[in-house]
Amino acid sequence: MLVLGIETSCDETSVALWDGNKLNYRITTQEVHRAWGGVVPELASRDHQRLIIPLLLEVIAESGVSLLDVKGIAVTAGPGLVGALLVGLNVAKGLSLGLGIPFIALNHLEGHLWVHQLEHQNIVPPFLGLIVSGGHTELVKVNDFGSYKIIGQTRDDAAGEALDKLGVLFGMTFPAGADIDKMSKDADCRAYDFPRAMIRDGLDFSFSGLKTAVRIRWERDRESVLADRTDVLASVQEAVVEVLVVKVTKAVEQTGITTVCISGGVAANSRLRELMAISAEKISYRVVFPSTTFCTDNAAMIAWVGRKRLTAGEQSPLDFPAKPGWTLESLRLTSG
Ligand code: KG4
Ligand code: ZN
């Protein structure tokens, strides 16, 4: 079954074609938000509208197939920005109606959880998923396809959001995570001892105190902190990464589950990969990261999950709404 995947939940416009063997995809990260220091919802919707059809036509042409060969459509319906979600959802509904084929509305986080199977077929549940991006920091116990339990989540900012906001404070371009990663390679990540909030308390996360701690220092001694920007941001990254590693380690110990799959934009972080590998070696668990392309939001993961649900006979009604706050735990198990 050739499935078309569509992803427009935030600031990546992405389209993929997946037939079970061959995958073609395009991911465009919208540049329009850079000047604003964060994603502007209305601009995201407009850019999705501008980009989605040309991307779709490119992927179809590159795959050497016709739109008429597509047998099902998978689209992100939430969580995300409502206006952005509506663009992808309406394109999916229009194609479904016009082509007379089923479509399935998917939870974006379920895509992140299963993205690993695109590259590692031997990942089977139960496993622990850590979704860590600009909008999410969630630790999920994956019992089976469609059966998820959130065992830890951020109480305030997402990990990527804290990196982005602090990067912007120091004059970097949004999103700052990848640049902080690069600049930290030659920096002293122990130069500043920033707080690791809630590190001993359960599996939830909190990153807003870190932001405040840096801001207080910045306001108190702006000149020297700015001059030492590289070490400051490397220390920020270290604080974020250390909390993520400690919580994952704790989750492995508490659940006894020994496969951990990390996804989302922050999964591209080299220090996170390094410290997670050390922890995995130390307490004997397997840690899996997607290649960098699949860390970020993409339609390949949506096409993958969609194909699984569509081939199991599932489909969504044409009045399926965008669900900006859609939780993973409300999903159902599928027999596919
Ligand atoms: O998954 P994603 O593309 O979009 C959502 O936020 O949903 O993730 C983007 C986030 C941003 O916060 C960005 O700064 C962060 O991922 N990011 C990184 C790296 N690459 C992207 N953070 C740390 N290190 C990186 N190498
Ligand atoms: Zn995402």
mmCIF file of C-alpha atoms and ligand atoms in Angstrom:
data_model
loop_
_atom_site.group_PDB
_atom_site.id
_atom_site.type_symbol
_atom_site.label_atom_id
_atom_site.label_comp_id
_atom_site.label_asym_id
_atom_site.label_seq_id
_atom_site.Cartn_x
_atom_site.Cartn_y
_atom_site.Cartn_z
ATOM 1 C CA MET A 1 0.000 0.000 0.000
ATOM 2 C CA LEU A 2 1.515 3.322 -1.104
ATOM 3 C CA VAL A 3 0.846 5.844 1.655
ATOM 4 C CA LEU A 4 1.249 9.596 1.486
ATOM 5 C CA GLY A 5 2.307 11.207 4.779
ATOM 6 C CA ILE A 6 1.715 14.870 5.561
ATOM 7 C CA GLU A 7 3.166 16.795 8.516
ATOM 8 C CA THR A 8 2.372 20.463 9.274
ATOM 9 C CA SER A 9 2.032 20.604 13.071
ATOM 10 C CA CYS A 10 4.611 23.313 13.752
ATOM 11 C CA ASP A 11 7.295 24.907 11.555
ATOM 12 C CA GLU A 12 8.313 21.956 9.377
ATOM 13 C CA THR A 13 6.326 21.374 6.204
ATOM 14 C CA SER A 14 6.920 17.793 5.186
ATOM 15 C CA VAL A 15 5.576 15.198 2.770
ATOM 16 C CA ALA A 16 6.558 11.525 2.397
ATOM 17 C CA LEU A 17 5.661 8.512 0.289
ATOM 18 C CA TRP A 18 6.161 5.102 1.872
ATOM 19 C CA ASP A 19 5.176 1.757 0.363
ATOM 20 C CA GLY A 20 6.726 -0.537 2.953
ATOM 21 C CA ASN A 21 10.031 -0.758 1.057
ATOM 22 C CA LYS A 22 10.807 2.549 -0.502
ATOM 23 C CA LEU A 23 10.669 5.910 1.232
ATOM 24 C CA ASN A 24 10.803 9.329 -0.401
ATOM 25 C CA TYR A 25 10.330 12.489 1.563
ATOM 26 C CA ARG A 26 10.885 16.224 1.709
ATOM 27 C CA ILE A 27 11.234 18.300 4.877
ATOM 28 C CA THR A 28 11.290 22.087 4.731
ATOM 29 C CA THR A 29 12.052 23.968 7.918
ATOM 30 C CA GLN A 30 10.340 27.325 7.649
ATOM 31 C CA GLU A 31 12.799 30.215 7.798
ATOM 32 C CA VAL A 32 10.185 32.902 8.340
ATOM 33 C CA HIS A 33 10.338 32.519 12.157
ATOM 34 C CA ARG A 34 14.051 33.209 12.553
ATOM 35 C CA ALA A 35 13.600 36.963 12.794
ATOM 36 C CA TRP A 36 11.006 36.603 15.552
ATOM 37 C CA GLY A 37 12.902 34.459 18.060
ATOM 38 C CA GLY A 38 10.215 31.770 18.057
ATOM 39 C CA VAL A 39 7.515 30.179 15.924
ATOM 40 C CA VAL A 40 4.762 32.652 14.953
ATOM 41 C CA PRO A 41 1.592 30.542 14.496
ATOM 42 C CA GLU A 42 -0.048 32.656 11.781
ATOM 43 C CA LEU A 43 3.168 32.801 9.734
ATOM 44 C CA ALA A 44 3.544 29.029 10.108
ATOM 45 C CA SER A 45 0.049 28.421 8.668
ATOM 46 C CA ARG A 46 0.694 30.724 5.718
ATOM 47 C CA ASP A 47 4.047 29.118 4.963
ATOM 48 C CA HIS A 48 2.513 25.627 5.118
ATOM 49 C CA GLN A 49 -0.095 26.788 2.580
ATOM 50 C CA ARG A 50 2.641 28.142 0.303
ATOM 51 C CA LEU A 51 4.862 25.058 0.572
ATOM 52 C CA ILE A 52 2.673 21.990 0.855
ATOM 53 C CA ILE A 53 1.480 21.479 -2.734
ATOM 54 C CA PRO A 54 4.889 22.117 -4.408
ATOM 55 C CA LEU A 55 6.511 19.695 -1.923
ATOM 56 C CA LEU A 56 3.848 17.095 -2.584
ATOM 57 C CA LEU A 57 4.355 17.371 -6.346
ATOM 58 C CA GLU A 58 8.149 17.121 -5.933
ATOM 59 C CA VAL A 59 7.919 13.928 -3.872
ATOM 60 C CA ILE A 60 5.458 12.380 -6.335
ATOM 61 C CA ALA A 61 7.687 13.251 -9.314
ATOM 62 C CA GLU A 62 10.849 12.046 -7.586
ATOM 63 C CA SER A 63 9.208 8.723 -6.698
ATOM 64 C CA GLY A 64 8.234 8.087 -10.321
ATOM 65 C CA VAL A 65 4.615 7.431 -9.352
ATOM 66 C CA SER A 66 1.324 9.170 -10.031
ATOM 67 C CA LEU A 67 -1.023 10.595 -7.423
ATOM 68 C CA LEU A 68 -3.449 7.898 -8.592
ATOM 69 C CA ASP A 69 -1.053 5.228 -7.234
ATOM 70 C CA VAL A 70 -1.485 6.538 -3.676
ATOM 71 C CA LYS A 71 -3.818 4.243 -1.759
ATOM 72 C CA GLY A 72 -4.019 5.996 1.603
ATOM 73 C CA ILE A 73 -3.150 9.280 3.287
ATOM 74 C CA ALA A 74 -1.720 9.789 6.766
ATOM 75 C CA VAL A 75 -1.726 13.232 8.316
ATOM 76 C CA THR A 76 -0.804 14.787 11.647
ATOM 77 C CA ALA A 77 -3.972 16.059 13.344
ATOM 78 C CA GLY A 78 -2.378 17.049 16.679
ATOM 79 C CA PRO A 79 -0.854 18.051 18.980
ATOM 80 C CA GLY A 80 0.455 21.260 17.459
ATOM 81 C CA LEU A 81 -0.571 24.725 16.300
ATOM 82 C CA VAL A 82 -4.215 24.627 15.276
ATOM 83 C CA GLY A 83 -3.861 26.782 12.142
ATOM 84 C CA ALA A 84 -0.791 24.839 11.018
ATOM 85 C CA LEU A 85 -2.496 21.479 11.610
ATOM 86 C CA LEU A 86 -5.537 22.594 9.614
ATOM 87 C CA VAL A 87 -3.441 23.126 6.486
ATOM 88 C CA GLY A 88 -2.158 19.544 6.375
ATOM 89 C CA LEU A 89 -5.456 18.094 7.530
ATOM 90 C CA ASN A 90 -7.447 19.880 4.820
ATOM 91 C CA VAL A 91 -4.999 18.874 2.092
ATOM 92 C CA ALA A 92 -5.345 15.261 3.287
ATOM 93 C CA LYS A 93 -9.137 15.455 3.358
ATOM 94 C CA GLY A 94 -9.299 17.065 -0.091
ATOM 95 C CA LEU A 95 -7.059 14.374 -1.596
ATOM 96 C CA SER A 96 -8.983 11.640 0.188
ATOM 97 C CA LEU A 97 -12.285 12.918 -1.182
ATOM 98 C CA GLY A 98 -10.945 13.635 -4.672
ATOM 99 C CA LEU A 99 -9.086 10.350 -5.066
ATOM 100 C CA GLY A 100 -11.666 8.245 -3.237
ATOM 101 C CA ILE A 101 -9.065 6.782 -0.851
ATOM 102 C CA PRO A 102 -9.020 6.571 2.962
ATOM 103 C CA PHE A 103 -7.140 8.964 5.199
ATOM 104 C CA ILE A 104 -6.021 8.543 8.782
ATOM 105 C CA ALA A 105 -5.574 11.426 11.223
ATOM 106 C CA LEU A 106 -2.584 10.753 13.445
ATOM 107 C CA ASN A 107 -1.084 11.856 16.711
ATOM 108 C CA HIS A 108 2.255 13.543 15.962
ATOM 109 C CA LEU A 109 3.861 12.103 19.108
ATOM 110 C CA GLU A 110 3.023 8.582 18.008
ATOM 111 C CA GLY A 111 5.062 9.376 14.881
ATOM 112 C CA HIS A 112 8.061 10.405 17.007
ATOM 113 C CA LEU A 113 7.761 7.222 19.101
ATOM 114 C CA TRP A 114 7.915 4.905 16.078
ATOM 115 C CA VAL A 115 10.287 6.843 13.817
ATOM 116 C CA HIS A 116 13.054 4.444 14.897
ATOM 117 C CA GLN A 117 11.503 1.553 13.008
ATOM 118 C CA LEU A 118 12.264 3.328 9.730
ATOM 119 C CA GLU A 119 15.929 2.648 10.434
ATOM 120 C CA HIS A 120 15.950 -0.126 13.047
ATOM 121 C CA GLN A 121 13.409 -2.822 12.236
ATOM 122 C CA ASN A 122 14.327 -4.761 15.358
ATOM 123 C CA ILE A 123 12.828 -2.250 17.788
ATOM 124 C CA VAL A 124 9.892 -3.947 19.440
ATOM 125 C CA PRO A 125 7.760 -2.972 22.415
ATOM 126 C CA PRO A 126 7.940 -2.646 25.314
ATOM 127 C CA PHE A 127 10.359 0.257 25.118
ATOM 128 C CA LEU A 128 10.778 3.675 26.691
ATOM 129 C CA GLY A 129 10.420 6.672 24.412
ATOM 130 C CA LEU A 130 11.897 10.057 25.235
ATOM 131 C CA ILE A 131 10.426 12.750 22.977
ATOM 132 C CA VAL A 132 12.483 15.867 23.377
ATOM 133 C CA SER A 133 11.991 18.892 21.133
ATOM 134 C CA GLY A 134 11.114 22.576 21.085
ATOM 135 C CA GLY A 135 7.550 21.773 22.114
ATOM 136 C CA HIS A 136 7.828 18.491 24.001
ATOM 137 C CA THR A 137 9.692 16.729 26.768
ATOM 138 C CA GLU A 138 7.886 13.486 27.418
ATOM 139 C CA LEU A 139 8.995 10.157 28.757
ATOM 140 C CA VAL A 140 6.654 7.450 27.520
ATOM 141 C CA LYS A 141 6.278 3.789 28.331
ATOM 142 C CA VAL A 142 5.373 2.114 25.043
ATOM 143 C CA ASN A 143 3.561 -1.109 25.915
ATOM 144 C CA ASP A 144 2.487 -1.853 22.376
ATOM 145 C CA PHE A 145 1.502 -0.100 19.159
ATOM 146 C CA GLY A 146 -1.268 2.273 20.324
ATOM 147 C CA SER A 147 -0.803 1.661 24.052
ATOM 148 C CA TYR A 148 1.163 4.417 25.746
ATOM 149 C CA LYS A 149 1.678 5.630 29.294
ATOM 150 C CA ILE A 150 3.292 8.996 29.962
ATOM 151 C CA ILE A 151 5.573 8.432 32.938
ATOM 152 C CA GLY A 152 7.309 11.810 32.937
ATOM 153 C CA GLN A 153 6.812 15.198 31.309
ATOM 154 C CA THR A 154 7.860 18.787 31.655
ATOM 155 C CA ARG A 155 5.995 20.917 34.158
ATOM 156 C CA ASP A 156 6.869 24.097 32.245
ATOM 157 C CA ASP A 157 9.255 24.621 29.290
ATOM 158 C CA ALA A 158 10.353 21.930 26.870
ATOM 159 C CA ALA A 159 14.087 21.173 26.815
ATOM 160 C CA GLY A 160 14.541 22.598 23.300
ATOM 161 C CA GLU A 161 12.512 25.658 24.212
ATOM 162 C CA ALA A 162 14.886 26.445 27.112
ATOM 163 C CA LEU A 163 17.916 26.111 24.795
ATOM 164 C CA ASP A 164 16.241 28.235 22.118
ATOM 165 C CA LYS A 165 15.153 30.992 24.492
ATOM 166 C CA LEU A 166 18.547 31.246 26.173
ATOM 167 C CA GLY A 167 20.310 31.173 22.810
ATOM 168 C CA VAL A 168 18.133 34.052 21.606
ATOM 169 C CA LEU A 169 18.865 35.947 24.856
ATOM 170 C CA PHE A 170 22.529 35.708 23.919
ATOM 171 C CA GLY A 171 21.914 37.036 20.415
ATOM 172 C CA MET A 172 21.733 33.718 18.543
ATOM 173 C CA THR A 173 19.298 32.982 15.755
ATOM 174 C CA PHE A 174 16.179 30.910 16.541
ATOM 175 C CA PRO A 175 16.165 27.926 16.854
ATOM 176 C CA ALA A 176 19.479 27.923 18.722
ATOM 177 C CA GLY A 177 19.814 24.274 19.833
ATOM 178 C CA ALA A 178 21.998 23.054 16.970
ATOM 179 C CA ASP A 179 24.303 26.098 17.184
ATOM 180 C CA ILE A 180 24.666 25.711 20.961
ATOM 181 C CA ASP A 181 25.566 22.067 20.346
ATOM 182 C CA LYS A 182 28.277 23.070 17.847
ATOM 183 C CA MET A 183 29.748 25.876 19.956
ATOM 184 C CA SER A 184 29.784 23.685 23.098
ATOM 185 C CA LYS A 185 32.238 21.232 21.569
ATOM 186 C CA ASP A 186 35.194 23.500 22.366
ATOM 187 C CA ALA A 187 33.759 25.058 25.514
ATOM 188 C CA ASP A 188 33.957 24.394 29.244
ATOM 189 C CA CYS A 189 30.580 22.863 30.131
ATOM 190 C CA ARG A 190 31.469 22.891 33.861
ATOM 191 C CA ALA A 191 32.229 26.624 33.955
ATOM 192 C CA TYR A 192 28.812 27.457 35.421
ATOM 193 C CA ASP A 193 26.891 25.294 37.831
ATOM 194 C CA PHE A 194 23.333 25.970 36.676
ATOM 195 C CA PRO A 195 20.398 24.296 38.468
ATOM 196 C CA ARG A 196 19.245 20.792 37.520
ATOM 197 C CA ALA A 197 15.651 21.256 38.682
ATOM 198 C CA MET A 198 13.738 18.250 40.064
ATOM 199 C CA ILE A 199 16.664 15.985 39.308
ATOM 200 C CA ARG A 200 15.874 13.817 42.326
ATOM 201 C CA ASP A 201 12.077 14.182 42.192
ATOM 202 C CA GLY A 202 10.318 11.532 40.153
ATOM 203 C CA LEU A 203 10.344 11.454 36.364
ATOM 204 C CA ASP A 204 8.924 14.896 35.567
ATOM 205 C CA PHE A 205 11.094 17.692 34.197
ATOM 206 C CA SER A 206 11.319 21.444 34.791
ATOM 207 C CA PHE A 207 13.471 23.797 32.729
ATOM 208 C CA SER A 208 12.070 27.251 33.487
ATOM 209 C CA GLY A 209 14.242 27.659 36.631
ATOM 210 C CA LEU A 210 17.341 27.151 34.498
ATOM 211 C CA LYS A 211 16.178 29.972 32.251
ATOM 212 C CA THR A 212 15.620 32.219 35.270
ATOM 213 C CA ALA A 213 19.013 31.351 36.791
ATOM 214 C CA VAL A 214 20.818 32.323 33.577
ATOM 215 C CA ARG A 215 18.751 35.451 33.181
ATOM 216 C CA ILE A 216 19.546 36.594 36.750
ATOM 217 C CA ARG A 217 23.259 36.151 36.069
ATOM 218 C CA TRP A 218 22.914 37.946 32.755
ATOM 219 C CA GLU A 219 21.180 40.895 34.386
ATOM 220 C CA ARG A 220 23.659 41.025 37.284
ATOM 221 C CA ASP A 221 26.820 40.922 35.239
ATOM 222 C CA ARG A 222 25.871 41.307 31.601
ATOM 223 C CA GLU A 223 29.288 42.227 30.226
ATOM 224 C CA SER A 224 31.267 39.325 31.628
ATOM 225 C CA VAL A 225 28.512 36.819 30.955
ATOM 226 C CA LEU A 226 28.258 37.996 27.344
ATOM 227 C CA ALA A 227 32.023 37.778 26.958
ATOM 228 C CA ASP A 228 31.860 34.234 28.296
ATOM 229 C CA ARG A 229 28.821 33.309 26.185
ATOM 230 C CA THR A 230 30.281 30.055 24.860
ATOM 231 C CA ASP A 231 30.966 28.588 28.304
ATOM 232 C CA VAL A 232 27.624 29.868 29.640
ATOM 233 C CA LEU A 233 25.650 28.170 26.874
ATOM 234 C CA ALA A 234 27.724 24.991 27.063
ATOM 235 C CA SER A 235 26.923 24.880 30.788
ATOM 236 C CA VAL A 236 23.233 25.410 30.012
ATOM 237 C CA GLN A 237 23.331 22.529 27.526
ATOM 238 C CA GLU A 238 25.116 20.370 30.093
ATOM 239 C CA ALA A 239 22.404 21.078 32.689
ATOM 240 C CA VAL A 240 19.615 20.191 30.232
ATOM 241 C CA VAL A 241 21.344 17.041 28.991
ATOM 242 C CA GLU A 242 22.268 15.831 32.467
ATOM 243 C CA VAL A 243 18.643 16.046 33.621
ATOM 244 C CA LEU A 244 17.478 14.114 30.544
ATOM 245 C CA VAL A 245 20.044 11.372 31.120
ATOM 246 C CA VAL A 246 19.301 11.058 34.854
ATOM 247 C CA LYS A 247 15.538 10.776 34.233
ATOM 248 C CA VAL A 248 15.982 8.157 31.500
ATOM 249 C CA THR A 249 18.307 6.154 33.741
ATOM 250 C CA LYS A 250 15.761 6.347 36.561
ATOM 251 C CA ALA A 251 12.965 5.260 34.220
ATOM 252 C CA VAL A 252 14.994 2.227 33.098
ATOM 253 C CA GLU A 253 15.621 1.272 36.722
ATOM 254 C CA GLN A 254 11.980 1.792 37.746
ATOM 255 C CA THR A 255 10.343 -0.023 34.828
ATOM 256 C CA GLY A 256 12.953 -2.688 34.097
ATOM 257 C CA ILE A 257 12.568 -1.844 30.389
ATOM 258 C CA THR A 258 15.960 -1.917 28.697
ATOM 259 C CA THR A 259 15.349 -0.303 25.302
ATOM 260 C CA VAL A 260 15.221 3.495 25.169
ATOM 261 C CA CYS A 261 14.286 5.306 21.946
ATOM 262 C CA ILE A 262 15.038 9.015 21.846
ATOM 263 C CA SER A 263 13.381 11.300 19.286
ATOM 264 C CA GLY A 264 12.516 14.943 18.544
ATOM 265 C CA GLY A 265 14.793 17.787 17.463
ATOM 266 C CA VAL A 266 16.944 17.715 20.636
ATOM 267 C CA ALA A 267 17.739 14.022 19.961
ATOM 268 C CA ALA A 268 20.233 15.395 17.403
ATOM 269 C CA ASN A 269 22.306 16.827 20.264
ATOM 270 C CA SER A 270 25.805 15.355 20.308
ATOM 271 C CA ARG A 271 26.339 15.741 24.061
ATOM 272 C CA LEU A 272 23.014 13.999 24.755
ATOM 273 C CA ARG A 273 24.101 11.125 22.505
ATOM 274 C CA GLU A 274 27.465 10.933 24.249
ATOM 275 C CA LEU A 275 26.148 10.947 27.836
ATOM 276 C CA MET A 276 23.253 8.630 27.018
ATOM 277 C CA ALA A 277 25.691 6.106 25.523
ATOM 278 C CA ILE A 278 27.806 6.213 28.693
ATOM 279 C CA SER A 279 24.747 5.695 30.908
ATOM 280 C CA ALA A 280 23.498 2.837 28.681
ATOM 281 C CA GLU A 281 26.842 1.094 28.920
ATOM 282 C CA LYS A 282 26.980 1.585 32.690
ATOM 283 C CA ILE A 283 23.588 0.143 33.589
ATOM 284 C CA SER A 284 23.167 -2.115 30.557
ATOM 285 C CA TYR A 285 20.361 -0.801 28.415
ATOM 286 C CA ARG A 286 20.084 -0.154 24.703
ATOM 287 C CA VAL A 287 19.714 3.440 23.571
ATOM 288 C CA VAL A 288 18.592 4.268 20.039
ATOM 289 C CA PHE A 289 18.672 7.596 18.218
ATOM 290 C CA PRO A 290 17.295 8.293 14.729
ATOM 291 C CA SER A 291 19.605 9.807 12.145
ATOM 292 C CA THR A 292 19.562 13.613 12.411
ATOM 293 C CA THR A 293 17.079 14.028 9.528
ATOM 294 C CA PHE A 294 14.458 11.987 11.360
ATOM 295 C CA CYS A 295 14.984 13.701 14.735
ATOM 296 C CA THR A 296 13.212 16.788 13.502
ATOM 297 C CA ASP A 297 9.514 16.837 12.584
ATOM 298 C CA ASN A 298 8.996 14.867 9.389
ATOM 299 C CA ALA A 299 6.284 13.186 7.350
ATOM 300 C CA ALA A 300 8.217 9.906 7.015
ATOM 301 C CA MET A 301 7.290 8.939 10.590
ATOM 302 C CA ILE A 302 3.675 9.920 9.879
ATOM 303 C CA ALA A 303 3.574 7.819 6.697
ATOM 304 C CA TRP A 304 5.120 4.912 8.633
ATOM 305 C CA VAL A 305 2.554 4.952 11.460
ATOM 306 C CA GLY A 306 -0.247 5.742 9.016
ATOM 307 C CA ARG A 307 0.547 2.772 6.803
ATOM 308 C CA LYS A 308 0.434 0.536 9.856
ATOM 309 C CA ARG A 309 -2.991 1.829 10.911
ATOM 310 C CA LEU A 310 -4.441 1.998 7.369
ATOM 311 C CA THR A 311 -3.403 -1.563 6.541
ATOM 312 C CA ALA A 312 -5.110 -2.648 9.767
ATOM 313 C CA GLY A 313 -8.325 -1.207 8.318
ATOM 314 C CA GLU A 314 -8.489 2.015 10.294
ATOM 315 C CA GLN A 315 -9.552 5.307 8.754
ATOM 316 C CA SER A 316 -10.790 8.694 9.925
ATOM 317 C CA PRO A 317 -14.046 10.465 9.061
ATOM 318 C CA LEU A 318 -13.939 13.597 6.899
ATOM 319 C CA ASP A 319 -15.093 15.709 9.847
ATOM 320 C CA PHE A 320 -12.105 14.681 12.001
ATOM 321 C CA PRO A 321 -10.989 17.920 13.726
ATOM 322 C CA ALA A 322 -7.527 19.339 14.325
ATOM 323 C CA LYS A 323 -6.634 18.482 17.931
ATOM 324 C CA PRO A 324 -4.020 20.974 19.200
ATOM 325 C CA GLY A 325 -3.820 19.327 22.648
ATOM 326 C CA TRP A 326 -4.228 15.665 21.642
ATOM 327 C CA THR A 327 -2.682 13.368 24.250
ATOM 328 C CA LEU A 328 -0.945 10.079 23.509
ATOM 329 C CA GLU A 329 -2.765 8.216 26.238
ATOM 330 C CA SER A 330 -6.136 8.627 24.486
ATOM 331 C CA LEU A 331 -4.978 6.492 21.545
ATOM 332 C CA ARG A 332 -6.106 2.966 20.848
ATOM 333 C CA LEU A 333 -4.284 -0.223 20.178
ATOM 334 C CA THR A 334 -4.480 -1.417 16.607
ATOM 335 C CA SER A 335 -4.199 -4.963 15.369
ATOM 336 C CA GLY A 336 -1.793 -3.920 12.561
HETATM 337 O O1 KG4 B 1 11.268 18.269 16.676
HETATM 338 P P1 KG4 B 1 11.571 19.659 16.253
HETATM 339 O O2 KG4 B 1 12.074 19.871 14.858
HETATM 340 O O3 KG4 B 1 10.340 20.595 16.373
HETATM 341 C C1 KG4 B 1 9.573 20.764 17.523
HETATM 342 O O4 KG4 B 1 9.985 21.582 18.372
HETATM 343 O O5 KG4 B 1 8.517 20.084 17.616
HETATM 344 O O6 KG4 B 1 12.622 20.225 17.315
HETATM 345 C C2 KG4 B 1 13.165 21.506 17.226
HETATM 346 C C3 KG4 B 1 14.001 21.728 18.480
HETATM 347 C C4 KG4 B 1 14.460 23.161 18.663
HETATM 348 O O7 KG4 B 1 14.264 23.508 20.011
HETATM 349 C C5 KG4 B 1 15.938 23.083 18.309
HETATM 350 O O8 KG4 B 1 16.710 24.075 18.947
HETATM 351 C C6 KG4 B 1 16.291 21.701 18.812
HETATM 352 O O9 KG4 B 1 15.175 20.903 18.438
HETATM 353 N N1 KG4 B 1 17.510 21.147 18.239
HETATM 354 C C7 KG4 B 1 18.618 20.862 18.969
HETATM 355 C C8 KG4 B 1 19.592 20.369 18.069
HETATM 356 N N2 KG4 B 1 19.042 20.361 16.825
HETATM 357 C C9 KG4 B 1 17.769 20.844 16.946
HETATM 358 N N3 KG4 B 1 18.841 20.967 20.281
HETATM 359 C C10 KG4 B 1 20.044 20.590 20.738
HETATM 360 N N4 KG4 B 1 21.015 20.115 19.945
HETATM 361 C C11 KG4 B 1 20.851 19.982 18.618
HETATM 362 N N5 KG4 B 1 21.826 19.484 17.857
HETATM 363 ZN ZN ZN B 2 7.709 16.970 16.907
#
